[in-house]
mmCIF file of C-alpha atoms in Angstrom:
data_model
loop_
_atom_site.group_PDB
_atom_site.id
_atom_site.type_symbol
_atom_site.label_atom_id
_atom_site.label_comp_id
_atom_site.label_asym_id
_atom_site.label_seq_id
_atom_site.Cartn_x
_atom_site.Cartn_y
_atom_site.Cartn_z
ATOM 1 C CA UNK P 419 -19.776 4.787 -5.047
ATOM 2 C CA UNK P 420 -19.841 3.221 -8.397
ATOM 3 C CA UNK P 421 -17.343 -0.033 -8.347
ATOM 4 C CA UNK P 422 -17.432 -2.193 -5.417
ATOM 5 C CA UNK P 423 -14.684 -2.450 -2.742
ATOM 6 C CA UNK P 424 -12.125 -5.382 -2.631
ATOM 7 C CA UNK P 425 -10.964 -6.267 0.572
ATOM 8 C CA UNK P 426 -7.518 -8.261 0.195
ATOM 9 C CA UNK P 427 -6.745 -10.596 2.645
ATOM 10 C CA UNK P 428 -2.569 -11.977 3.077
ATOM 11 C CA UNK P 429 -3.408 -15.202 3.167
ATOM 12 C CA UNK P 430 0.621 -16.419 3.145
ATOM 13 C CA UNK P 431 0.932 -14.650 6.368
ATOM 14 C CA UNK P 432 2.524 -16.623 9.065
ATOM 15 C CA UNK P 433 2.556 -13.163 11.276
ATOM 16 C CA UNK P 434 6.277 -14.438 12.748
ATOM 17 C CA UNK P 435 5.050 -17.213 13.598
ATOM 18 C CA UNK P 436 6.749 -20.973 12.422
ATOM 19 C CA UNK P 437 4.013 -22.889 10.675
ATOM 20 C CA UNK P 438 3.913 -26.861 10.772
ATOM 21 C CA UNK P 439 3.464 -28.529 7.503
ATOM 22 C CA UNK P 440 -0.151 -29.253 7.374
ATOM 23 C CA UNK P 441 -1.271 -26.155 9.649
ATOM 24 C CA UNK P 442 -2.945 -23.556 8.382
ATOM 25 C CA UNK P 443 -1.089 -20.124 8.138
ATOM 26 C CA UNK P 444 -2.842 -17.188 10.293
ATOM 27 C CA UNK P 445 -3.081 -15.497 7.203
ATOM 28 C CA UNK P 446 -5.655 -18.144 5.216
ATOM 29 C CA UNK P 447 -6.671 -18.391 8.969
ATOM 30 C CA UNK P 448 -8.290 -14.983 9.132
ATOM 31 C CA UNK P 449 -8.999 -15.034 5.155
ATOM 32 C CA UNK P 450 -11.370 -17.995 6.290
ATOM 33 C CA UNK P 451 -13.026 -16.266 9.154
ATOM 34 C CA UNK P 452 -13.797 -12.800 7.264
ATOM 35 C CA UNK P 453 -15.148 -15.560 4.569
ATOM 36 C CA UNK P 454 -17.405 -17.071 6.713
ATOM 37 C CA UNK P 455 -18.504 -13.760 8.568
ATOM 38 C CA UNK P 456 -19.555 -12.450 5.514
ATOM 39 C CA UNK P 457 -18.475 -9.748 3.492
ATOM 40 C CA UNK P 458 -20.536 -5.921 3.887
ATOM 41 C CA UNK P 459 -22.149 -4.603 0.785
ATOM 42 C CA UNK P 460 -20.274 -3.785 -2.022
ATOM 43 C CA UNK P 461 -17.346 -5.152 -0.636
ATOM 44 C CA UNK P 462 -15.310 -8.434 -1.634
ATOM 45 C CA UNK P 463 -13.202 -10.377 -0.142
ATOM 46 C CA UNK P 464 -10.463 -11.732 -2.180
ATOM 47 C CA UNK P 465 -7.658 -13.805 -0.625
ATOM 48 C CA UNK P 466 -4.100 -12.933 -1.742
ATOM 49 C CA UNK P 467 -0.667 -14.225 -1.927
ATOM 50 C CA UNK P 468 1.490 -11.969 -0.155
ATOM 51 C CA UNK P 469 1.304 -8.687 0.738
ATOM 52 C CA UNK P 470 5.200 -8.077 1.303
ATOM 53 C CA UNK P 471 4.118 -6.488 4.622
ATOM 54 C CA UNK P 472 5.697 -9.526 6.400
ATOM 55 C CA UNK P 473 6.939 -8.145 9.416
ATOM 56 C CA UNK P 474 3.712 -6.568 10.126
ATOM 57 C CA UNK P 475 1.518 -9.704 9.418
ATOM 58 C CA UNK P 476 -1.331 -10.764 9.345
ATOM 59 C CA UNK P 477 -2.433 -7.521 6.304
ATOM 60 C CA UNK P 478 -5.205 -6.428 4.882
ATOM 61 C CA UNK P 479 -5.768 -3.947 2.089
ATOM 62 C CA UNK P 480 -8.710 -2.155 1.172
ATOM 63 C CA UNK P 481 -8.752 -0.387 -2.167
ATOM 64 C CA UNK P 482 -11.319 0.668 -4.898
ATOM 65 C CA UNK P 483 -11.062 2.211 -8.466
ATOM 66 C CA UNK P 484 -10.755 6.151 -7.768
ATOM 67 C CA UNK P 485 -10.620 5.917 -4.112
ATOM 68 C CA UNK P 486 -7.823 5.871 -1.452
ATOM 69 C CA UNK P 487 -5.772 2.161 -0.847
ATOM 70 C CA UNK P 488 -5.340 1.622 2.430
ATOM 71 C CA UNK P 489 -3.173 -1.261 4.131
ATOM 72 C CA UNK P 490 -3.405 -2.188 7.838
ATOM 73 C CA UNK P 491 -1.502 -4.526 9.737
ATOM 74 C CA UNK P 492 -0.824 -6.825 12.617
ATOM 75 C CA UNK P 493 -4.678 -8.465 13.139
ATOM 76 C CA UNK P 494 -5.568 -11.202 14.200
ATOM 77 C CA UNK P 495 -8.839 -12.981 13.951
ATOM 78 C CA UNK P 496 -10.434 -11.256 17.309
ATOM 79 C CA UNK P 497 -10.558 -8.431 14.790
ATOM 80 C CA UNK P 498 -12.646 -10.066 12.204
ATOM 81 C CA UNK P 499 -15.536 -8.148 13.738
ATOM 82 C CA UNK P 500 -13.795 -4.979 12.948
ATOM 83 C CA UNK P 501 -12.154 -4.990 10.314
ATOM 84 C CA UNK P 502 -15.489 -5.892 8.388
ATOM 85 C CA UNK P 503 -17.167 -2.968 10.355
ATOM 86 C CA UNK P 504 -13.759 -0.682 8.931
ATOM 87 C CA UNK P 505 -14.632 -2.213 5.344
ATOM 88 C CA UNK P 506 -18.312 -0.983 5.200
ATOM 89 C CA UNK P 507 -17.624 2.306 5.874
ATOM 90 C CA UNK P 508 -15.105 2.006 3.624
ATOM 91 C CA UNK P 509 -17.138 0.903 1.066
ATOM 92 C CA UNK P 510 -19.734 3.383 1.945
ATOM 93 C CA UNK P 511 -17.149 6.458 1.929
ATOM 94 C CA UNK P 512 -16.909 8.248 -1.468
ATOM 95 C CA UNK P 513 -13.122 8.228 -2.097
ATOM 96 C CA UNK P 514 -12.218 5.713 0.750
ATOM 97 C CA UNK P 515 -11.357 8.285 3.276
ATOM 98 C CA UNK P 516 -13.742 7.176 6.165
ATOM 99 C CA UNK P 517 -13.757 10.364 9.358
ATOM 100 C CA UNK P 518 -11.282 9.534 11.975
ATOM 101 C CA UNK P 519 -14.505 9.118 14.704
ATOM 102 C CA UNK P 520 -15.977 6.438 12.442
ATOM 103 C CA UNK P 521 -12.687 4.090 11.858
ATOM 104 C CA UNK P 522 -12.188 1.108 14.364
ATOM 105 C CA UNK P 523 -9.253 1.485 16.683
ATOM 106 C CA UNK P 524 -7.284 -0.701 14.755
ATOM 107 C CA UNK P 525 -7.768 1.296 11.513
ATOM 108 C CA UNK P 526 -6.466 4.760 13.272
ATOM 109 C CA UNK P 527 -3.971 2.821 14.767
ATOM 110 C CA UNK P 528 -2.426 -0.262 12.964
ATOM 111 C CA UNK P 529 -2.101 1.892 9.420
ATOM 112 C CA UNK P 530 0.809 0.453 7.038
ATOM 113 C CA UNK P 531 0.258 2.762 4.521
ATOM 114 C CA UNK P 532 -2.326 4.340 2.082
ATOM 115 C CA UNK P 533 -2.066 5.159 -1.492
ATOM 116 C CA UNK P 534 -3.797 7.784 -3.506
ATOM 117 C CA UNK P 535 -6.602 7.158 -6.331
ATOM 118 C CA UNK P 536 -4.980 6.942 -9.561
ATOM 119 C CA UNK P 537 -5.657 9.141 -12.315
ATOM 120 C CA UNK P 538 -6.807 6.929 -15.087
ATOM 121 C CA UNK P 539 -5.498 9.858 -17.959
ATOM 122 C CA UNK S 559 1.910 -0.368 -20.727
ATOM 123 C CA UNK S 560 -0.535 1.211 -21.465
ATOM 124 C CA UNK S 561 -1.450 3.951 -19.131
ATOM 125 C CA UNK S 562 2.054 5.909 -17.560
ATOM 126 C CA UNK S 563 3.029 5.300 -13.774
ATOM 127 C CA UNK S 564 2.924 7.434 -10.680
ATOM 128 C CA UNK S 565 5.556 7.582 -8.763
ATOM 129 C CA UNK S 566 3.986 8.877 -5.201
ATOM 130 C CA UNK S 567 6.537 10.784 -2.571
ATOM 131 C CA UNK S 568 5.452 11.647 0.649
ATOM 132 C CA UNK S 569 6.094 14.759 1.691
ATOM 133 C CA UNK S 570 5.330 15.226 4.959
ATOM 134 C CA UNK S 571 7.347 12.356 6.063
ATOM 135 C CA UNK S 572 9.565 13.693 9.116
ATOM 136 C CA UNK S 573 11.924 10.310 9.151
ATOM 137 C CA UNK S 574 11.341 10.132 12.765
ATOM 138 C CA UNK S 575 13.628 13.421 13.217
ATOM 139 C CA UNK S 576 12.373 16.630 14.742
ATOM 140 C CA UNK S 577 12.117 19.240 11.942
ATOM 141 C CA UNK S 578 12.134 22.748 13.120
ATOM 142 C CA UNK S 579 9.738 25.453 11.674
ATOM 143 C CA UNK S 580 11.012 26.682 8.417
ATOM 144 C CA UNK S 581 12.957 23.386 7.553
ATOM 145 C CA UNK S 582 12.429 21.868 4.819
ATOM 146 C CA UNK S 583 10.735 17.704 5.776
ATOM 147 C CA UNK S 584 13.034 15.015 4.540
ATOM 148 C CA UNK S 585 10.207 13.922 2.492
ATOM 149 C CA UNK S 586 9.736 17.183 0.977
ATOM 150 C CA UNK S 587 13.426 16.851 0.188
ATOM 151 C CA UNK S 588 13.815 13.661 -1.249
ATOM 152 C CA UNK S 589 10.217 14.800 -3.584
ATOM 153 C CA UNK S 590 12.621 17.476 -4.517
ATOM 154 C CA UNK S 591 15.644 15.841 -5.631
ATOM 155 C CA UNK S 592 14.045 13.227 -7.286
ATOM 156 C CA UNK S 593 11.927 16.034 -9.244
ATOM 157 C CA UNK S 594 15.337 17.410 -9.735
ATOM 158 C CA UNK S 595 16.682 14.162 -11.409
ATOM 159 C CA UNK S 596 14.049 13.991 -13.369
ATOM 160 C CA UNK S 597 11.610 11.236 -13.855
ATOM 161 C CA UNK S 598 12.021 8.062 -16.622
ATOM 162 C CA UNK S 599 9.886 7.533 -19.380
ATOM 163 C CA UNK S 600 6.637 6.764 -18.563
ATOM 164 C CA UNK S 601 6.868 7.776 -14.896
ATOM 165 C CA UNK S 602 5.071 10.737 -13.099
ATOM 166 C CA UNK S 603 6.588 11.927 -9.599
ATOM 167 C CA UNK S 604 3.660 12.926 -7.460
ATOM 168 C CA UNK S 605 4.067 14.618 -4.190
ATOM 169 C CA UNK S 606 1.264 13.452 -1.678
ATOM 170 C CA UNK S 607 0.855 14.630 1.483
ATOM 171 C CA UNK S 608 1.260 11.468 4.116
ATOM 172 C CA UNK S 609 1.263 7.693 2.642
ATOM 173 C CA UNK S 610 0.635 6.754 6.624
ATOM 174 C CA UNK S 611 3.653 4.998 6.349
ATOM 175 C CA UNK S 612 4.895 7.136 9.316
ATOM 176 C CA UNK S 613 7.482 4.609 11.323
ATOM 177 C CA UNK S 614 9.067 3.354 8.186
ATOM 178 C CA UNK S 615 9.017 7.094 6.542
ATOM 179 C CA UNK S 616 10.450 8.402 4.148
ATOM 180 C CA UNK S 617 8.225 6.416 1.704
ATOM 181 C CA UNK S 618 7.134 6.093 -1.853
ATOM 182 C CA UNK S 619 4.742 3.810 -3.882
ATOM 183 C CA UNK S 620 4.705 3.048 -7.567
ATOM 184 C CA UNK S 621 1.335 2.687 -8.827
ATOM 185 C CA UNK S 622 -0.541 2.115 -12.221
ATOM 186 C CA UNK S 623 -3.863 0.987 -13.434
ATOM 187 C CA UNK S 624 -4.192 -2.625 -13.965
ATOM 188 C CA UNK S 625 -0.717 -3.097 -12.196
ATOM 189 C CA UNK S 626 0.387 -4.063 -8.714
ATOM 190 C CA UNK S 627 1.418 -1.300 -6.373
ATOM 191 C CA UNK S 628 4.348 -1.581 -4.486
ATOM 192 C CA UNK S 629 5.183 0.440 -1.151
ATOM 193 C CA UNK S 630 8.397 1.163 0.296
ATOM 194 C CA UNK S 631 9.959 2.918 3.007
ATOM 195 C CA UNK S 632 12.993 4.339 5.020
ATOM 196 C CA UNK S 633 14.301 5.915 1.841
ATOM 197 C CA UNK S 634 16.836 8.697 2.267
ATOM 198 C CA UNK S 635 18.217 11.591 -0.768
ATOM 199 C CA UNK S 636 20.707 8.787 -0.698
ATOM 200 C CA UNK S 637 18.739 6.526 -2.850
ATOM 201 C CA UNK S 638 17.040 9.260 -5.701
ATOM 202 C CA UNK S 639 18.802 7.300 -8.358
ATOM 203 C CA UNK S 640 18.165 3.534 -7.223
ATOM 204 C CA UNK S 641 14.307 4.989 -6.891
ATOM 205 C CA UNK S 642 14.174 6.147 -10.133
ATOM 206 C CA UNK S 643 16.295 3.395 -11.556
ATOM 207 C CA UNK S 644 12.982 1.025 -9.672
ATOM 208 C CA UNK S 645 10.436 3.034 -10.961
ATOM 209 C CA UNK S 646 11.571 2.595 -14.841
ATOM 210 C CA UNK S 647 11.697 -1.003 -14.193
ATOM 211 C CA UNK S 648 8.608 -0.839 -12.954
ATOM 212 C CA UNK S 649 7.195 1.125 -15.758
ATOM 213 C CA UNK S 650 8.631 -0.929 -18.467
ATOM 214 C CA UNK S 651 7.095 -4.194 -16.391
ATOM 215 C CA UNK S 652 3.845 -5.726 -17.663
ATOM 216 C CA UNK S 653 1.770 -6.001 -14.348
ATOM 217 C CA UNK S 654 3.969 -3.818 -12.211
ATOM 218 C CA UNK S 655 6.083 -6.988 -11.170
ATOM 219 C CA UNK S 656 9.720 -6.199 -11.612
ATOM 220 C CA UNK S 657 12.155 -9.597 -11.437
ATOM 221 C CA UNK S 658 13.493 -10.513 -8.542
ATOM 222 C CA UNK S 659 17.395 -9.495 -9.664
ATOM 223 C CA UNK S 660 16.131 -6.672 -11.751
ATOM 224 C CA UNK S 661 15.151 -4.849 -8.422
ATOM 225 C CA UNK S 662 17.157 -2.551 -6.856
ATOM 226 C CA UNK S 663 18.539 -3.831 -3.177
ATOM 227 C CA UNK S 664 16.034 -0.740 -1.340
ATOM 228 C CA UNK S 665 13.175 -2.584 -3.594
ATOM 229 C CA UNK S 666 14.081 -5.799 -2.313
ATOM 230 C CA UNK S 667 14.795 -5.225 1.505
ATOM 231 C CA UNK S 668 12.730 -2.272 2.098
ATOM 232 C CA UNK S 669 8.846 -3.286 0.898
ATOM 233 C CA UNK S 670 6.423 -1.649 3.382
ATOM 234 C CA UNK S 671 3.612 -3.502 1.069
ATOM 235 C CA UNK S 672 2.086 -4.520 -2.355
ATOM 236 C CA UNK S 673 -1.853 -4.319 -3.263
ATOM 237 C CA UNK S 674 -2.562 -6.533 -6.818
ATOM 238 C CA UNK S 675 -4.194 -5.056 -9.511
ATOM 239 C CA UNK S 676 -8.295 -3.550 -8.836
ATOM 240 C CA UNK S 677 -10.556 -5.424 -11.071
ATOM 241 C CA UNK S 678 -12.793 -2.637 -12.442
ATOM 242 C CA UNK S 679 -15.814 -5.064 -13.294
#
């Protein structure tokens, strides 16, 4: 567990919804609320201009140096709670994979896709 | 460009379809042919076992340090040399962002999801 975990945040999502000038998208929405719940240790929380996951807005990503990248989908802001709780085990795990038991529901079950750890050769 | 791209294929990827015991997965089979093709310059083709992209399978992702990653899915043997055509656009790309009109039409319509580039400070 030697680099810290970035947790990306969509914040262009409008998760199919129309947007009135002036409102603010669900995305930044829920990039706001993980801000102000605080981010676990050794994670950060770094808002992001699209995802391309559009039709499965809002999206998060979780992703390290040498660990697995995983992107999960349609949340909303009830699942601020979790998806912070998903992110520390996350960023406790030593390649990202966290054991099925210890993911929040919508972890096992709103997956997008994952991504192997890179070989840096 | 300095470090060479992966080019992951899932190959567990069932497309949705039932596959009976001794068939070969269509993700196995698209892994194959575009092994067969051959990859471009500067592109590795890694078989993975199961991007969790399941509902929008089969699926790849293009991937390299300090780049963005790009996801994509419902890819068929169909498209081996649009894929490969992608991935040496992507290799030859600075930060993994290929333009717009450079992309091949599966690129464009068929994103399952991008991650930016991991800091590694």
């Amino acid at each position: 567990m030697n680099a810290h975990t970035t947790l990306f945040v969509c914040t262009t999502c409008r998760a199919g919804q129309a947007v009135a000038e002036g409102d603010v998208a669900p995305g930044a929405a829920l990039a706001a609320a993980l801000s102000q719940a605080g981010a676990p240790d050794g994670v950060r929380i770094q808002p992001t201009e699209c995802l391309s996951a559009c039709t499965n807005g809002c999206s998060i990503a979780l992703a390290r140096p040498g660990s697995w990248t995983y992107v999960y989908g349609r949340l909303t802001q009830a699942d601020v709670s979790d998806i912070l709780t998903g992110a520390a085990a996350y960023a406790q795990s030593e390649d990202g994979i966290v054991p099925w038991r210890a993911r929040p529901t919508i972890f096992r079950k709103q997956s997008i896709a994952r991504i192997p750890p890179l070989e840096l050769s």
